[in-house]
Amino acid sequence: MPPGLVSRRSAGLRLRKDYFEALVCPYCLPRAVPLEYEGSGIKETMRCQCCEQHKATVQIRDVENWAVKDVILICDACSKLIATQFIMPHIPMPVTREALEKAKEAMGKSGVAGVAPVGDEAEAAPDITCKNCGMSFKEFQKAGRLGCAECYKAFNETLEPILERIHGSQPAQHTGRKPGAPKADSRASVRQRVQTLKRQMDAAVKEENYERAAKLRDEINGLETGMKE
Amino acid sequence: MMQHTGELNLSDFPRTCGEWLQGRGADSDVVISSRIRLARNIRGFNFPIKMTEKQKAEVVELVAEAIRGRALRLDLNSSSSIDRALLVERHLISKELANGDGARSVIFGRGEMVSIMVNEEDHLRIQCIKSGFDLDRIWARLSRIDRLLERQLPIAFDDKVGYLTACPTNVGTGMRVSVMLHLPCLTMKEHIRKVQRACDSMNLALRGLYGEGTQALGDFYQISNQATLGKSEEQTVAAIKQVMPVVIKYERGMREALLKEDKAFLEDRVERALATLRAARQINVEEMMQHMSMVRLGLRCGLIPPAGLGIHELNELFLLCQPAHLQKHERRSLTPEERNVLRADIIRNRLSQASMN
């Protein structure tokens, strides 16, 4: 089973035994529901919308802005295939039409439903690296964690659609609270000031402006003694 | 004055339990506890995954400075694995922090309601946990702590995507609101799927007690928010507050119906569970939780006289019988078999004391 995916039956819910065990990521879990035929308008004879061959056994709901936008019916084999189509295997992601199309395409290539295609698409994509912390996008895909705050900017293009899908929010725009500025005399602020001054001092030394470098050194020393006290 | 909680304080732990297990607060017949956590990172440092050991130590120190004098602090890098497991069982730290490496710490208040994990997945994980269903007060308190911290530490923030976190699933508010529920009757009558559907339509997650991959042990469930970007903190809390009364009413209704229509069945389940706990000579955590769930239900429904045994005592017993608590209590490491015997002994003792009172 790909990492980050759990089987529905082990999801902590007591489901009837005959329920289909779909491979979905934890995030999809509440959305991938076994088909209910009664009163749902879904007929038992319906085919999988992915392979169009097998009987549909699971429905996946695409949720956007807190409302069900789309319902996809797929079969066992295809749900496994779709599970491999997540951009980020570690980052839970709802299955969407887009993922379905990708799965269809991959199936056209491999010809066999249920066999996960090799991630040649991912291989082909150029690997971006964050200049600040040195994390590459591939590394991020593997770890599922970003290396630093700057990664958000470095990977912005790829990350934005991912964020939109994870959070079901379009556009990906924060609407909550904002942090205030820290007090100027807090230890962290002083530490940052020291770092800036050190950079300036190094620059001054390089320019052979020793007078300025000495002034900066005194200022740094002053701040550092203040911090120790 | 900052205090390193050494062996001394942790040894007292097995005798008490945190506020979240007191069984108090609103709707405590169904809601065990409510919790909110915030993920925050300090500007100017890489996230823990890309930090050097020196930087990690520096962050630990910076945070300790910022919260000076307000709480207990424990350095996890130098504490034993049993101590760390003890903190996990008390919901003061996560498994990830317990099993992590490098400089990392936890800072918490004496009531164990507020705890701050340092260098987990993010630099800071601030949580507030309280018994019963009381998200407003939790958020008010957490919000104050968050404001206090940002007066001392520069927080990584972006106008577009909000608070920056190591995992993109937390970016935005960095807020996870979760409520722990005891739903024995909905489980018994197989109505959990309806709760699932209600959560589903609200974009909330329903999970077993210990997250994915676990059975809904002892009929305990967690409901939490999924999205952290695009909704404000207040909206996130409001979404949970909207769905909770429905679930609570549903479980209560099911309890009443069962009491009215099939009291014998309910009584049978409760009494058998109590008898097993009173008689067992060895018992594992799973079995204990299943029976305790029924005893809890019996207490709440008035099927068991509360003489000497209340929800609070039951919770205390439940916590004391967790693996790390047992070992801390015994002051040595125990094999699972030894623990099962000891657990059964303690439960038997406590229950017989309770019935004599």
Coordinates of C-alpha atoms in Angstrom, one line a residue:
Chain A
M1 CA 0.0 0.0 0.0
P2 CA 1.5 3.4 -0.8
P3 CA 2.6 5.3 2.2
G4 CA 0.0 7.7 3.6
L5 CA -2.9 5.6 2.4
V6 CA -5.0 3.6 4.8
S7 CA -7.6 1.0 4.0
R8 CA -11.0 2.1 4.8
R9 CA -11.8 -0.9 7.0
S10 CA -9.0 -0.1 9.4
A11 CA -10.2 3.5 9.6
G12 CA -11.6 3.1 13.0
L13 CA -15.2 2.7 11.9
R14 CA -17.1 -0.4 12.3
L15 CA -18.3 -1.0 8.8
R16 CA -20.3 -4.0 7.7
K17 CA -18.0 -6.8 6.5
D18 CA -19.1 -6.8 3.0
Y19 CA -18.2 -3.2 2.5
F20 CA -15.6 -2.6 -0.1
E21 CA -12.1 -1.9 1.1
A22 CA -11.0 1.1 -0.9
L23 CA -7.5 2.5 -0.8
V24 CA -7.9 6.1 -0.1
C25 CA -5.8 8.6 1.7
P26 CA -6.8 9.6 5.3
Y27 CA -8.1 12.9 3.9
C28 CA -10.4 11.2 1.4
L29 CA -11.6 8.8 4.0
P30 CA -14.7 10.6 4.9
R31 CA -15.5 11.2 1.3
A32 CA -15.0 7.8 -0.1
V33 CA -18.2 6.1 0.9
P34 CA -19.4 2.7 -0.1
L35 CA -22.2 2.9 -2.6
E36 CA -25.7 3.0 -1.4
Y37 CA -28.2 2.0 -3.9
E38 CA -31.4 2.8 -2.0
G39 CA -32.7 6.3 -2.5
S40 CA -29.4 7.6 -3.9
G41 CA -30.4 7.5 -7.5
I42 CA -27.4 5.3 -8.2
K43 CA -28.3 2.0 -9.9
E44 CA -26.6 -1.2 -9.1
T45 CA -25.8 -1.7 -12.7
M46 CA -23.7 1.4 -12.9
R47 CA -20.2 1.0 -14.3
C48 CA -17.0 2.5 -13.0
Q49 CA -16.5 5.9 -14.5
C50 CA -12.8 5.3 -14.9
C51 CA -12.4 2.0 -16.6
E52 CA -16.0 1.8 -17.8
Q53 CA -15.9 -2.0 -17.4
H54 CA -16.2 -3.0 -13.8
K55 CA -19.1 -2.5 -11.5
A56 CA -18.8 0.7 -9.5
T57 CA -18.2 -0.1 -5.9
V58 CA -17.2 3.1 -4.3
Q59 CA -18.2 6.7 -4.7
I60 CA -15.8 9.5 -4.1
R61 CA -17.1 12.9 -3.3
D62 CA -15.2 16.0 -4.4
V63 CA -15.8 18.6 -1.8
E64 CA -15.3 22.3 -2.5
N65 CA -16.0 25.1 -0.2
W66 CA -17.7 22.8 2.3
A67 CA -20.2 21.4 -0.2
V68 CA -20.3 18.3 -2.3
K69 CA -19.4 19.4 -5.8
D70 CA -19.1 16.2 -7.6
V71 CA -19.6 12.5 -7.0
I72 CA -17.4 10.0 -8.8
L73 CA -18.3 6.3 -9.1
I74 CA -15.4 4.0 -9.5
C75 CA -14.4 0.3 -9.1
D76 CA -12.0 -1.3 -6.7
A77 CA -9.1 -1.6 -9.1
C78 CA -9.4 2.0 -10.3
S79 CA -9.6 3.4 -6.8
K80 CA -6.2 1.8 -6.2
L81 CA -4.9 3.3 -9.4
I82 CA -6.3 6.8 -8.6
A83 CA -4.6 6.5 -5.2
T84 CA -1.3 6.4 -6.9
Q85 CA -2.1 9.5 -8.9
F86 CA -1.9 11.8 -5.9
I87 CA 0.7 14.4 -6.6
M88 CA 1.9 14.0 -3.0
P89 CA 1.5 10.5 -1.6
H90 CA 2.1 11.8 1.9
I91 CA -0.2 14.7 1.7
P92 CA -3.8 13.7 1.9
M93 CA -5.7 14.9 -1.1
P94 CA -9.3 14.4 -2.3
V95 CA -9.8 12.5 -5.5
T96 CA -11.2 14.8 -8.1
R97 CA -12.2 14.6 -11.8
E98 CA -8.7 15.8 -12.6
A99 CA -7.2 12.8 -10.8
L100 CA -9.7 10.6 -12.6
E101 CA -8.7 11.9 -16.0
K102 CA -5.0 11.3 -15.1
A103 CA -5.8 7.8 -14.0
K104 CA -7.6 7.2 -17.3
E105 CA -4.7 8.4 -19.2
A106 CA -2.3 6.3 -17.2
M107 CA -4.5 3.3 -17.8
G108 CA -4.4 4.0 -21.5
K109 CA -0.7 3.7 -21.3
S110 CA -0.3 0.7 -19.1
G111 CA -3.5 -1.0 -20.4
V112 CA -4.1 -2.8 -17.2
A113 CA -6.4 -1.4 -14.6
G114 CA -5.1 -1.8 -11.1
V115 CA -1.4 -1.7 -12.0
A116 CA 0.2 1.4 -10.7
P117 CA 2.0 3.2 -13.4
V118 CA 5.6 4.2 -12.8
G119 CA 5.8 7.8 -11.9
D120 CA 7.4 8.9 -15.1
E121 CA 5.5 12.1 -15.1
A122 CA 7.1 13.1 -11.8
E123 CA 10.5 12.1 -13.2
A124 CA 10.1 14.3 -16.1
A125 CA 9.1 17.4 -14.1
P126 CA 12.0 19.7 -13.5
D127 CA 13.2 19.6 -9.9
I128 CA 13.1 23.0 -8.2
T129 CA 15.2 23.6 -5.1
C130 CA 14.6 26.1 -2.3
K131 CA 17.6 28.4 -2.2
N132 CA 17.3 29.1 1.5
C133 CA 17.2 25.6 3.0
G134 CA 18.3 23.5 0.0
M135 CA 15.2 21.3 -0.1
S136 CA 14.2 20.1 -3.5
F137 CA 10.7 19.5 -4.6
K138 CA 11.3 15.8 -4.9
E139 CA 12.7 15.8 -1.4
F140 CA 9.5 17.5 -0.2
Q141 CA 7.4 15.0 -2.1
K142 CA 9.2 12.2 -0.2
A143 CA 9.1 13.8 3.2
G144 CA 5.8 15.5 3.0
R145 CA 7.2 18.4 4.9
L146 CA 8.7 21.7 3.7
G147 CA 12.1 22.8 4.8
C148 CA 11.6 26.4 5.7
A149 CA 9.2 29.4 5.2
E150 CA 10.9 30.3 1.9
C151 CA 9.9 26.9 0.4
Y152 CA 6.4 28.3 0.1
K153 CA 7.7 30.9 -2.3
A154 CA 10.2 28.5 -4.1
F155 CA 7.5 25.9 -4.8
N156 CA 4.7 28.4 -5.1
E157 CA 3.5 27.3 -8.6
T158 CA 3.2 23.7 -7.8
L159 CA 2.1 24.2 -4.2
E160 CA -0.8 26.6 -4.9
P161 CA -3.1 24.1 -6.6
I162 CA -2.1 21.5 -4.0
L163 CA -3.1 24.0 -1.2
E164 CA -6.4 24.8 -3.0
R165 CA -7.2 21.1 -3.1
I166 CA -6.2 20.2 0.4
H167 CA -8.2 23.0 1.9
G168 CA -11.0 23.1 -0.6
S169 CA -10.5 26.8 -0.8
Q170 CA -10.2 28.8 -4.0
P171 CA -8.2 30.9 -4.2
A172 CA -5.8 29.8 -1.5
Q173 CA -6.1 32.9 0.6
H174 CA -5.7 33.1 4.4
T175 CA -8.6 35.0 6.1
G176 CA -7.7 34.4 9.8
R177 CA -5.7 36.4 12.3
K178 CA -2.3 37.9 11.7
P179 CA 0.6 38.0 14.1
G180 CA 1.6 41.3 15.7
A181 CA 5.2 42.5 15.7
P182 CA 7.3 41.2 18.5
K183 CA 8.6 43.7 21.1
A184 CA 11.8 45.4 20.1
D185 CA 13.6 44.3 23.3
S186 CA 12.5 40.7 23.1
R187 CA 15.4 38.2 22.9
A188 CA 14.4 37.0 19.5
S189 CA 14.3 40.6 18.1
V190 CA 17.7 41.4 19.6
R191 CA 19.1 38.2 18.1
Q192 CA 17.8 39.1 14.7
R193 CA 19.3 42.6 15.0
V194 CA 22.6 41.0 15.9
Q195 CA 22.5 38.8 12.8
T196 CA 21.8 41.8 10.5
L197 CA 24.6 43.7 12.0
K198 CA 27.0 40.8 11.7
R199 CA 26.1 40.6 8.0
Q200 CA 26.7 44.3 7.6
M201 CA 30.0 44.0 9.5
D202 CA 31.2 41.2 7.2
A203 CA 30.3 43.4 4.2
A204 CA 32.2 46.3 5.7
V205 CA 35.3 44.2 6.2
K206 CA 35.1 43.0 2.6
E207 CA 35.0 46.6 1.4
E208 CA 37.9 47.3 3.7
N209 CA 35.8 49.9 5.6
Y210 CA 37.4 49.1 8.9
E211 CA 36.1 52.1 10.7
R212 CA 32.5 51.1 10.0
A213 CA 33.3 47.5 10.8
A214 CA 34.7 48.5 14.2
K215 CA 31.6 50.6 15.0
L216 CA 29.3 47.6 14.1
R217 CA 31.4 45.3 16.2
D218 CA 31.0 47.5 19.2
E219 CA 27.3 47.6 18.6
I220 CA 27.1 43.8 18.3
N221 CA 29.1 43.4 21.5
G222 CA 26.8 45.7 23.3
L223 CA 23.7 43.9 22.2
E224 CA 25.2 40.5 23.0
T225 CA 26.3 41.5 26.5
G226 CA 22.8 42.8 27.0
M227 CA 21.4 39.5 25.9
K228 CA 23.5 37.5 28.3
E229 CA 22.4 39.7 31.2
Chain B
M1 CA 11.1 31.0 38.0
M2 CA 11.6 28.5 35.3
Q3 CA 11.7 25.0 36.6
H4 CA 13.1 21.9 35.1
T5 CA 10.7 19.2 36.0
G6 CA 12.9 16.3 36.8
E7 CA 12.1 12.9 38.1
L8 CA 10.4 14.4 41.1
N9 CA 7.4 15.9 39.4
L10 CA 6.9 13.1 36.9
S11 CA 6.9 10.5 39.7
D12 CA 3.8 12.2 41.1
F13 CA 2.0 12.0 37.8
P14 CA 0.6 8.5 38.1
R15 CA -1.4 9.6 41.1
T16 CA -3.2 12.4 39.4
C17 CA -4.8 13.2 36.1
G18 CA -5.0 16.4 34.0
E19 CA -8.0 18.7 33.8
W20 CA -9.1 17.1 30.6
L21 CA -9.9 13.8 32.3
Q22 CA -11.9 15.4 35.2
G23 CA -15.2 14.6 33.5
R24 CA -16.4 18.1 34.1
G25 CA -17.7 20.8 31.8
A26 CA -20.6 21.1 29.4
D27 CA -22.1 18.0 27.8
S28 CA -19.6 15.8 29.6
D29 CA -22.0 12.8 29.3
V30 CA -21.0 12.6 25.6
V31 CA -18.0 14.9 25.2
I32 CA -14.8 13.7 27.0
S33 CA -12.7 16.7 26.1
S34 CA -12.2 19.5 23.6
R35 CA -8.8 20.6 22.3
I36 CA -7.4 23.3 20.0
R37 CA -3.9 23.4 18.8
L38 CA -2.0 26.0 16.8
A39 CA 1.1 25.4 14.7
R40 CA 3.6 28.2 14.6
N41 CA 7.2 28.7 13.4
I42 CA 9.8 31.2 14.3
R43 CA 10.9 33.5 11.5
G44 CA 14.6 33.3 10.6
F45 CA 14.9 29.5 11.3
N46 CA 14.4 26.6 9.0
F47 CA 11.7 24.2 9.9
P48 CA 12.8 21.4 12.3
I49 CA 13.3 18.9 9.4
K50 CA 16.0 21.2 7.9
M51 CA 17.6 22.4 11.2
T52 CA 21.0 21.7 12.6
E53 CA 21.3 20.5 16.1
K54 CA 22.7 23.9 17.2
Q55 CA 19.7 25.7 15.7
K56 CA 17.3 23.3 17.4
A57 CA 18.9 24.0 20.7
E58 CA 18.7 27.7 20.0
V59 CA 15.0 27.5 19.3
V60 CA 14.4 25.5 22.5
E61 CA 16.3 28.2 24.4
L62 CA 14.5 31.1 22.7
V63 CA 11.1 29.7 23.5
A64 CA 12.1 28.9 27.1
E65 CA 13.2 32.6 27.4
A66 CA 9.9 33.8 26.0
I67 CA 7.8 31.8 28.4
R68 CA 10.1 32.4 31.4
G69 CA 8.5 31.9 34.8
R70 CA 5.1 30.9 33.5
A71 CA 5.3 27.1 33.3
L72 CA 7.0 23.8 33.8
R73 CA 9.5 22.8 31.2
L74 CA 10.9 19.4 30.3
D75 CA 13.8 18.7 28.0
L76 CA 12.8 15.7 26.1
N77 CA 16.2 14.9 24.6
S78 CA 17.6 13.9 28.0
S79 CA 14.4 12.3 29.4
S80 CA 13.7 8.6 29.5
S81 CA 11.5 6.8 27.0
I82 CA 9.0 5.9 29.8
D83 CA 8.8 9.6 30.8
R84 CA 8.1 10.6 27.2
A85 CA 5.5 7.8 26.8
L86 CA 3.9 9.1 30.1
L87 CA 3.5 12.6 28.6
V88 CA 2.0 11.1 25.4
E89 CA -0.6 9.2 27.5
R90 CA -1.4 12.5 29.3
H91 CA -1.9 14.2 25.9
L92 CA 0.8 16.7 26.8
I93 CA 3.0 15.7 23.8
S94 CA 2.5 13.9 20.6
K95 CA 4.0 10.5 19.7
E96 CA 6.0 12.3 17.0
L97 CA 7.7 14.6 19.5
A98 CA 8.3 11.6 21.9
N99 CA 10.0 9.6 19.2
G100 CA 11.8 12.5 17.6
D101 CA 15.5 13.3 18.0
G102 CA 17.6 16.3 18.8
A103 CA 16.9 19.2 21.1
R104 CA 13.1 19.4 21.8
S105 CA 11.1 20.3 24.8
V106 CA 7.6 20.6 26.2
I107 CA 6.4 23.4 28.4
F108 CA 3.1 23.1 30.2
G109 CA 1.0 24.6 32.9
R110 CA 0.4 22.9 36.2
G111 CA -3.2 22.1 35.4
E112 CA -2.0 20.4 32.3
M113 CA -4.5 22.3 30.2
V114 CA -2.0 24.2 28.1
S115 CA 1.1 22.7 26.6
I116 CA 3.6 23.9 24.1
M117 CA 5.7 21.4 22.2
V118 CA 9.0 22.8 20.8
N119 CA 10.6 21.3 17.7
E120 CA 8.0 18.8 16.8
E121 CA 7.0 19.1 13.1
D122 CA 6.9 22.8 13.6
H123 CA 8.9 25.0 16.0
L124 CA 5.8 25.5 18.2
R125 CA 2.7 23.5 18.7
I126 CA 0.5 25.2 21.3
Q127 CA -2.4 23.3 22.6
C128 CA -5.2 23.8 25.1
I129 CA -7.2 20.9 26.2
K130 CA -10.2 20.9 28.6
S131 CA -12.8 18.4 29.7
G132 CA -16.3 18.8 28.3
F133 CA -17.4 20.8 25.3
D134 CA -16.1 24.3 25.8
L135 CA -14.4 25.5 22.6
D136 CA -15.0 29.2 23.2
R137 CA -13.1 29.3 26.5
I138 CA -10.3 27.2 25.0
W139 CA -10.0 29.5 22.1
A140 CA -10.0 32.6 24.3
R141 CA -7.2 31.1 26.4
L142 CA -5.1 29.9 23.4
S143 CA -5.6 33.1 21.6
R144 CA -4.2 35.0 24.6
I145 CA -1.2 32.7 24.8
D146 CA -0.6 33.0 21.0
R147 CA -0.6 36.8 21.4
L148 CA 1.8 36.7 24.3
L149 CA 4.2 34.5 22.4
E150 CA 4.2 36.7 19.3
R151 CA 5.2 39.7 21.5
Q152 CA 8.4 37.7 22.2
L153 CA 9.0 35.7 19.0
P154 CA 8.8 36.7 15.4
I155 CA 6.3 34.3 13.8
A156 CA 6.6 33.1 10.2
F157 CA 3.6 34.5 8.3
D158 CA 2.6 35.2 4.8
D159 CA -0.3 37.5 3.8
K160 CA -1.5 35.1 1.2
V161 CA -1.2 31.7 2.9
G162 CA -1.2 32.8 6.5
Y163 CA 0.9 31.1 9.2
L164 CA 3.6 29.1 7.5
T165 CA 3.9 25.5 8.7
A166 CA 6.1 22.5 7.8
C167 CA 3.2 20.5 6.4
P168 CA 1.0 22.3 3.9
T169 CA -2.1 20.7 5.5
N170 CA -1.7 23.1 8.4
V171 CA -0.9 26.3 6.6
G172 CA -3.3 29.2 7.1
T173 CA -4.6 29.3 10.6
G174 CA -2.4 26.4 11.7
M175 CA -5.4 25.5 13.8
R176 CA -6.7 22.0 14.5
V177 CA -9.9 21.8 16.6
S178 CA -10.8 18.4 17.9
V179 CA -13.5 17.1 20.2
M180 CA -13.3 13.6 21.8
L181 CA -16.6 11.9 22.0
H182 CA -17.9 8.8 23.7
L183 CA -20.6 7.3 21.5
P184 CA -21.4 3.8 22.8
C185 CA -25.0 3.7 21.8
L186 CA -24.5 5.1 18.3
T187 CA -21.8 2.5 17.9
M188 CA -24.0 -0.3 19.3
K189 CA -26.8 0.5 17.0
E190 CA -24.5 1.1 14.0
H191 CA -25.5 4.7 13.5
I192 CA -21.9 6.0 13.3
R193 CA -22.1 6.2 9.6
K194 CA -24.8 8.9 9.9
V195 CA -22.4 10.9 12.1
Q196 CA -19.8 10.3 9.5
R197 CA -22.1 11.7 6.8
A198 CA -22.8 14.8 8.9
C199 CA -19.1 15.4 9.4
D200 CA -18.5 14.7 5.7
S201 CA -20.9 17.4 4.6
M202 CA -19.2 19.9 7.0
N203 CA -15.7 19.0 5.8
L204 CA -14.8 17.6 9.2
A205 CA -13.0 14.3 10.0
L206 CA -14.3 11.6 12.2
R207 CA -11.7 9.2 13.5
G208 CA -11.1 6.6 16.1
L209 CA -9.5 7.6 19.4
Y210 CA -5.9 7.3 18.3
G211 CA -6.4 8.6 14.7
E212 CA -6.3 6.6 11.5
G213 CA -5.7 2.9 11.5
T214 CA -7.2 2.3 14.9
Q215 CA -10.4 0.7 15.8
A216 CA -12.8 3.1 17.5
L217 CA -11.4 1.8 20.8
G218 CA -13.9 1.9 23.7
D219 CA -16.4 3.7 21.5
F220 CA -14.3 6.9 21.6
Y221 CA -14.2 9.1 18.5
Q222 CA -12.6 12.3 17.5
I223 CA -14.2 15.0 15.3
S224 CA -11.8 17.6 13.9
N225 CA -11.5 20.2 11.2
Q226 CA -9.7 19.4 7.9
A227 CA -9.1 22.7 6.3
T228 CA -6.9 25.4 7.8
L229 CA -6.7 27.8 4.8
G230 CA -9.6 30.0 3.7
K231 CA -11.6 29.9 6.9
S232 CA -10.9 32.1 9.9
E233 CA -10.3 30.7 13.4
E234 CA -13.7 31.7 14.5
Q235 CA -15.3 30.1 11.4
T236 CA -13.4 26.9 12.1
V237 CA -14.6 26.8 15.7
A238 CA -18.2 27.7 14.6
A239 CA -18.2 24.7 12.1
I240 CA -17.4 22.3 14.9
K241 CA -19.9 24.0 17.2
Q242 CA -22.6 23.6 14.5
V243 CA -22.2 19.9 14.1
M244 CA -21.6 18.9 17.8
P245 CA -25.0 19.5 19.3
V246 CA -26.5 17.3 16.6
V247 CA -24.2 14.5 17.4
I248 CA -24.7 14.9 21.2
K249 CA -28.4 15.0 20.8
Y250 CA -28.3 11.9 18.6
E251 CA -26.3 9.9 21.1
R252 CA -28.5 11.0 24.0
G253 CA -31.6 10.1 22.1
M254 CA -30.2 6.7 21.4
R255 CA -29.4 6.2 25.1
E256 CA -32.9 7.2 26.1
A257 CA -34.5 5.0 23.5
L258 CA -32.4 2.0 24.6
L259 CA -33.2 2.6 28.2
K260 CA -36.9 2.7 27.5
E261 CA -37.1 -0.1 25.0
D262 CA -34.4 -2.6 25.9
K263 CA -33.2 -1.8 29.4
A264 CA -32.4 -5.5 30.1
F265 CA -30.0 -5.5 27.1
L266 CA -28.3 -2.4 28.3
E267 CA -28.1 -3.5 31.9
D268 CA -26.7 -6.8 30.8
R269 CA -23.9 -5.2 28.8
V270 CA -23.0 -2.8 31.6
E271 CA -23.1 -5.3 34.5
R272 CA -21.1 -7.9 32.5
A273 CA -18.5 -5.3 31.8
L274 CA -18.3 -4.3 35.4
A275 CA -18.1 -8.0 36.5
T276 CA -15.3 -8.6 34.1
L277 CA -13.3 -5.7 35.4
R278 CA -13.9 -6.9 38.9
A279 CA -12.9 -10.4 38.2
A280 CA -10.1 -10.2 35.6
R281 CA -6.6 -11.4 36.6
Q282 CA -5.0 -10.1 33.5
I283 CA -6.3 -7.5 31.1
N284 CA -4.9 -5.6 28.1
V285 CA -5.6 -1.9 27.3
E286 CA -8.0 -2.7 24.5
E287 CA -10.2 -5.0 26.7
M288 CA -10.0 -2.5 29.6
M289 CA -11.2 0.3 27.4
Q290 CA -14.1 -1.7 26.0
H291 CA -15.4 -2.6 29.4
M292 CA -14.8 0.9 30.8
S293 CA -16.8 2.3 28.0
M294 CA -19.8 0.2 29.1
V295 CA -19.2 1.1 32.8
R296 CA -19.1 4.8 31.8
L297 CA -22.3 4.4 30.0
G298 CA -23.8 2.7 33.0
L299 CA -22.8 5.5 35.3
R300 CA -24.2 8.2 32.9
C301 CA -27.5 6.3 32.5
G302 CA -27.9 5.7 36.2
L303 CA -27.6 1.9 35.8
I304 CA -24.8 1.7 38.3
P305 CA -25.1 3.4 41.6
P306 CA -22.3 6.1 41.7
A307 CA -21.3 5.1 45.2
G308 CA -17.6 5.6 45.4
L309 CA -17.1 5.3 41.7
G310 CA -17.6 8.4 39.6
I311 CA -16.6 9.4 36.1
H312 CA -13.6 11.1 37.6
E313 CA -12.4 8.0 39.4
L314 CA -13.0 6.0 36.3
N315 CA -10.9 8.4 34.2
E316 CA -8.1 8.3 36.7
L317 CA -8.1 4.6 36.7
F318 CA -8.1 4.6 32.9
L319 CA -5.0 6.8 32.8
L320 CA -3.2 5.0 35.6
C321 CA -3.6 1.7 33.7
Q322 CA -1.9 3.0 30.5
P323 CA 1.4 1.2 29.9
A324 CA 3.8 4.1 30.8
H325 CA 1.8 5.1 33.9
L326 CA 1.9 1.6 35.2
Q327 CA 5.7 1.5 34.7
K328 CA 6.2 4.9 36.3
H329 CA 4.0 3.8 39.2
E330 CA 6.1 0.6 39.7
R331 CA 9.3 2.5 39.1
R332 CA 10.6 -0.1 36.6
S333 CA 10.0 -1.3 33.1
L334 CA 7.5 -4.1 32.7
T335 CA 6.8 -6.6 30.0
P336 CA 3.3 -6.5 28.4
E337 CA 2.3 -9.6 30.4
E338 CA 3.4 -8.1 33.7
R339 CA 1.5 -5.0 32.8
N340 CA -1.7 -7.0 32.1
V341 CA -1.5 -8.6 35.5
L342 CA -0.7 -5.4 37.3
R343 CA -3.5 -3.6 35.5
A344 CA -6.0 -6.2 36.4
D345 CA -4.8 -6.0 40.1
I346 CA -5.2 -2.2 40.2
I347 CA -8.6 -2.2 38.6
R348 CA -9.8 -5.0 40.9
N349 CA -8.5 -3.2 44.0
R350 CA -10.0 0.2 43.1
L351 CA -13.4 -1.3 42.2
S352 CA -13.6 -3.3 45.4
Q353 CA -12.7 -0.2 47.4
A354 CA -15.4 1.6 45.5
S355 CA -18.1 -1.0 46.3
M356 CA -17.2 -1.0 50.0
N357 CA -17.6 2.8 50.3

